[in-house]
Amino acid sequence: MGAPMSETFVPAQQAANVPRFGIALGPLLYYWPRETVMQFYAAAADSAVDRVYLGETVCTRRHELRHAHWLEIATMLREAGKEVVLSTPVLIESDTDIAWMRRVCEQDDYLVEANDLGAVRCMGGRPFVGGPHLNVYHADTLAWLAGLGARGCAVPVEMDGPTLCRLAAGRPRGVSLEAMVWGRMPLAFSARCFTARHHRLRKDSCEFRCLDYPDGLVAATGEGQPFFTLNGVQTQSATCLDLCGEAVSMAAMGVDMLRVSPHASGTLDVVATLAAIRAGERPAAPTGITPAGAQPCNGYWHGAAGIVWEERT
């Protein structure tokens, strides 16, 4: 099995006065051409990322990369010194989805991110990471998952700071926590493909239109305000979460990993920013980087509407 997560994980180039935190690259949520994906992860292999999540989590109809291709990328990243975690689909609704999930869960070369309870059951008590869509909000749920094999868990994107602090304080010993700090926020999944619907196509004959939108298709309100991002069966925020300015605070709470969500631009620049923060080379601050000109947001962290941006006080 791949290298397990450690309670004593120490990232490279950690400044003495900065609480320890690792940098994780979340699963790719968009549909990119195979060559683009390969180039992206080749660049990630040379970045400061500590952990990389791989696999199709949104739509198993996407066929540019199959399971064997993800394993090829995993081997390359492991050889580059990265910890690799294979992610399962979030919405399981067909035999194809079940087969995809089992293929990921039944391999024993890499740790698994279980994104629904079916995947947790499929793991059969073997170690896994709980994905953000398991919706873990309090320590009792985290303890229950730990009893089923969870070594760590990514918290939901809508969790505010005080709630995350309480969860970190009450978690079982040896269970790590991860929080997303940058990228468009995944909000919901549906059996209906909104990208196909936008093009007046059926889901089963979508013509793989998601390939036309490397950062998703932004939908606006009647007043023209960007509101949601359509990504096939997934709905995301139109704004870009930026909690990099809270990196040191999160680490001080006990958050072990900070997750960056892959986008067509800016992703590895954000990784470099986080690496500089933990090395003490620059003060913790918002990056000012957003994909495709999206506005930044941090409202959930402050207990406000997720779409808003609040300056640090």
XYZ file of C-alpha atoms in Angstrom:
313
model
C 0.000 0.000 0.000
C 1.096 3.595 -0.576
C 2.774 5.584 2.155
C 0.219 6.253 4.920
C -0.531 9.643 6.356
C 1.544 10.423 9.397
C 0.672 12.182 12.630
C 4.149 13.726 12.512
C 4.013 14.968 8.914
C 6.567 17.760 8.460
C 6.420 19.680 5.164
C 9.622 20.795 3.517
C 10.958 24.280 4.218
C 8.762 24.893 7.264
C 9.593 28.144 9.053
C 10.178 27.761 12.791
C 7.521 30.356 13.666
C 4.804 29.007 11.337
C 2.546 26.133 12.472
C 3.013 23.032 10.352
C 0.748 22.485 7.351
C 0.938 20.497 4.143
C -0.296 21.547 0.718
C -2.734 19.284 -1.120
C -3.846 19.454 -4.745
C -7.477 18.361 -4.879
C -8.956 16.153 -7.607
C -9.387 17.739 -11.038
C -13.075 18.648 -11.249
C -13.120 19.750 -14.895
C -12.922 17.880 -18.184
C -9.628 18.615 -19.915
C -7.967 16.961 -22.918
C -5.615 14.156 -21.920
C -2.485 16.000 -23.017
C -3.470 19.045 -20.948
C -3.986 16.850 -17.893
C -0.612 15.161 -18.371
C 1.161 18.522 -18.709
C -0.605 19.894 -15.624
C 0.494 17.018 -13.392
C 4.011 17.064 -14.808
C 4.205 20.664 -13.622
C 2.645 19.698 -10.287
C 5.394 17.115 -9.810
C 7.906 19.980 -9.764
C 5.821 22.119 -7.392
C 5.728 22.396 -3.592
C 2.591 20.230 -3.366
C 2.849 17.465 -0.748
C -0.257 15.427 -1.573
C -2.128 15.014 -4.871
C -5.645 13.630 -5.300
C -6.265 11.902 -8.621
C -9.301 10.495 -10.407
C -12.691 11.363 -11.868
C -15.040 12.583 -9.155
C -17.700 14.397 -11.204
C -18.802 12.340 -14.235
C -17.686 8.842 -15.258
C -18.819 9.519 -18.848
C -15.687 11.595 -19.233
C -13.346 9.321 -21.130
C -10.175 11.284 -21.902
C -8.492 9.488 -18.999
C -9.262 5.960 -17.866
C -8.224 4.293 -14.626
C -4.929 3.120 -16.166
C -4.043 6.686 -17.151
C -4.646 7.946 -13.606
C -2.384 5.179 -12.299
C 0.294 6.256 -14.768
C 0.109 9.808 -13.400
C 0.118 8.436 -9.841
C 3.351 6.535 -10.489
C 5.012 9.632 -11.922
C 3.982 11.762 -8.925
C 5.037 9.150 -6.386
C 8.457 8.958 -8.036
C 8.627 12.748 -7.667
C 8.129 12.352 -3.911
C 4.438 13.259 -3.710
C 1.850 11.433 -1.630
C -0.904 10.220 -3.985
C -4.537 9.613 -3.061
C -7.072 8.164 -5.519
C -10.535 9.747 -5.340
C -13.893 8.031 -5.894
C -16.890 9.570 -7.734
C -19.216 11.684 -5.598
C -22.618 10.847 -7.131
C -23.101 7.106 -7.665
C -26.149 6.452 -9.862
C -25.255 3.775 -12.429
C -23.470 0.452 -12.812
C -20.629 2.339 -14.496
C -20.252 4.580 -11.449
C -20.259 1.560 -9.127
C -17.624 -0.208 -11.218
C -15.457 2.932 -11.225
C -15.780 3.283 -7.444
C -14.899 -0.372 -6.821
C -11.897 -0.188 -9.119
C -10.505 2.651 -7.023
C -11.415 1.132 -3.644
C -10.147 -2.368 -4.378
C -6.616 -1.351 -5.408
C -4.111 -1.322 -2.551
C -1.226 0.692 -3.978
C -2.596 4.102 -2.972
C -4.714 5.613 -0.234
C -8.342 6.305 -1.245
C -10.482 9.426 -0.824
C -14.010 8.126 -0.197
C -16.509 10.692 -1.466
C -19.704 8.880 -0.508
C -20.722 6.290 2.085
C -20.851 3.570 -0.553
C -17.118 4.026 -1.012
C -16.617 3.951 2.767
C -18.417 0.608 2.878
C -16.461 -0.660 -0.125
C -13.212 0.032 1.744
C -14.238 -2.608 4.296
C -12.367 -1.066 7.208
C -9.155 -0.376 5.283
C -7.615 3.102 5.704
C -9.114 5.962 3.685
C -9.497 9.742 3.643
C -13.027 11.104 3.990
C -13.874 13.497 1.164
C -15.563 16.878 1.718
C -18.906 15.543 0.450
C -19.256 13.235 3.461
C -20.298 16.442 5.268
C -18.425 16.013 8.542
C -19.374 18.929 10.807
C -18.658 17.651 14.324
C -16.280 15.377 16.182
C -18.777 12.552 16.783
C -19.167 12.014 13.037
C -15.411 12.130 12.618
C -14.967 9.556 15.392
C -17.552 7.283 13.725
C -15.690 7.490 10.414
C -12.386 6.860 12.197
C -13.904 3.643 13.525
C -14.583 2.633 9.912
C -11.002 3.302 8.845
C -10.751 7.061 8.214
C -7.251 8.397 8.779
C -8.253 11.899 7.842
C -11.096 13.995 6.485
C -11.570 17.038 4.267
C -14.127 19.389 5.789
C -17.068 20.908 3.841
C -16.351 24.214 2.098
C -19.147 25.992 3.971
C -17.598 25.382 7.400
C -16.862 28.595 9.302
C -13.741 29.256 11.333
C -15.114 28.670 14.855
C -16.771 25.391 13.817
C -13.529 24.162 12.251
C -11.659 25.125 15.410
C -14.062 23.056 17.561
C -13.839 20.111 15.167
C -10.038 20.204 15.268
C -10.029 20.351 19.065
C -12.430 17.414 19.427
C -11.145 15.072 16.711
C -9.921 11.580 17.569
C -6.192 11.131 18.036
C -4.366 10.324 14.822
C -7.053 11.681 12.467
C -5.890 14.527 10.230
C -8.004 17.402 8.924
C -7.875 19.084 5.533
C -9.588 22.290 4.384
C -9.978 23.809 0.942
C -8.405 27.259 0.718
C -8.546 28.150 -2.984
C -10.723 27.518 -6.031
C -14.332 27.553 -7.116
C -16.347 25.886 -4.389
C -18.187 22.625 -5.201
C -21.742 23.157 -3.946
C -24.060 20.412 -5.239
C -24.506 17.458 -7.579
C -27.520 16.447 -9.643
C -28.587 13.495 -11.773
C -29.166 16.076 -14.532
C -26.242 17.440 -16.565
C -26.609 21.211 -16.638
C -23.921 21.726 -19.269
C -25.763 19.392 -21.645
C -29.063 21.118 -20.835
C -27.515 24.512 -21.611
C -26.769 23.185 -25.108
C -30.235 21.569 -25.403
C -28.706 18.099 -25.329
C -29.604 15.010 -23.366
C -27.204 13.816 -20.697
C -26.531 10.531 -22.510
C -25.759 12.378 -25.756
C -23.984 15.407 -24.314
C -21.277 15.470 -27.020
C -18.848 15.965 -24.120
C -19.438 19.714 -24.164
C -17.637 20.052 -20.807
C -14.421 19.980 -22.855
C -15.333 23.462 -24.080
C -15.235 24.889 -20.546
C -11.872 24.249 -18.824
C -13.044 26.162 -15.735
C -16.766 25.439 -16.050
C -19.605 27.473 -17.572
C -20.532 30.552 -15.535
C -24.256 31.245 -15.149
C -25.485 34.730 -14.253
C -28.588 36.124 -12.585
C -31.171 38.143 -14.503
C -29.243 41.244 -13.454
C -26.064 39.872 -15.003
C -24.255 38.971 -11.765
C -22.183 35.756 -11.999
C -23.836 33.364 -9.546
C -23.100 29.699 -10.280
C -20.649 27.723 -12.362
C -22.030 24.739 -14.274
C -19.671 21.781 -14.491
C -21.692 18.925 -15.933
C -23.695 17.390 -13.078
C -21.872 19.587 -10.577
C -22.815 23.108 -9.482
C -20.015 25.337 -8.224
C -19.694 28.886 -7.031
C -18.974 31.533 -9.645
C -16.656 33.199 -7.158
C -13.272 31.811 -6.155
C -12.627 30.874 -2.545
C -9.413 32.438 -1.256
C -8.531 31.542 2.326
C -4.778 31.623 1.836
C -4.698 34.564 4.217
C -6.021 32.210 6.897
C -3.368 29.542 6.284
C -1.408 30.209 9.467
C -4.588 30.470 11.572
C -5.899 27.176 10.188
C -2.600 25.455 10.902
C -2.611 26.850 14.442
C -6.096 25.353 14.925
C -4.710 21.967 13.973
C -5.618 21.725 10.282
C -2.962 19.482 8.741
C -3.512 20.010 5.005
C -4.661 22.990 2.941
C -6.315 22.039 -0.351
C -5.980 23.899 -3.635
C -8.512 22.962 -6.330
C -7.054 22.638 -9.862
C -8.038 25.269 -12.429
C -6.819 26.100 -15.919
C -4.791 29.030 -14.607
C -3.345 30.216 -11.325
C -3.314 26.873 -9.492
C 0.416 26.345 -9.115
C 0.933 30.061 -8.437
C -1.309 29.635 -5.397
C 0.655 26.537 -4.370
C 3.851 28.609 -4.559
C 2.224 31.322 -2.426
C 1.275 28.810 0.279
C 4.775 27.359 0.196
C 6.206 30.853 0.705
C 3.842 31.477 3.636
C 4.852 28.292 5.438
C 8.519 29.045 4.778
C 8.052 32.451 6.421
C 9.059 34.275 3.253
C 5.911 36.382 3.056
C 3.038 37.278 5.384
C -0.167 35.271 5.135
C -2.452 37.175 2.785
C -5.091 36.579 0.098
C -3.412 35.685 -3.170
C -5.381 37.980 -5.444
C -5.356 35.103 -7.959
C -8.648 33.865 -9.402
C -9.522 31.579 -12.331
C -10.943 33.190 -15.464
C -11.366 36.564 -13.785
C -13.723 35.309 -11.047
C -14.234 37.473 -7.967
C -12.737 36.219 -4.680
C -14.918 35.102 -1.770
C -14.486 34.029 1.853
C -17.948 34.559 3.331
C -18.487 31.051 4.695
C -15.339 31.300 6.789
C -16.761 34.379 8.521
C -20.247 32.911 8.998
C -21.675 35.011 6.171
C -23.056 34.213 2.716
C -20.432 32.240 0.834
C -20.456 34.559 -2.171
C -19.222 37.627 -0.289
C -15.710 38.849 0.354
C -14.791 40.187 3.793
C -11.500 41.915 4.440
C -9.412 40.535 7.292
C -9.612 42.538 10.493
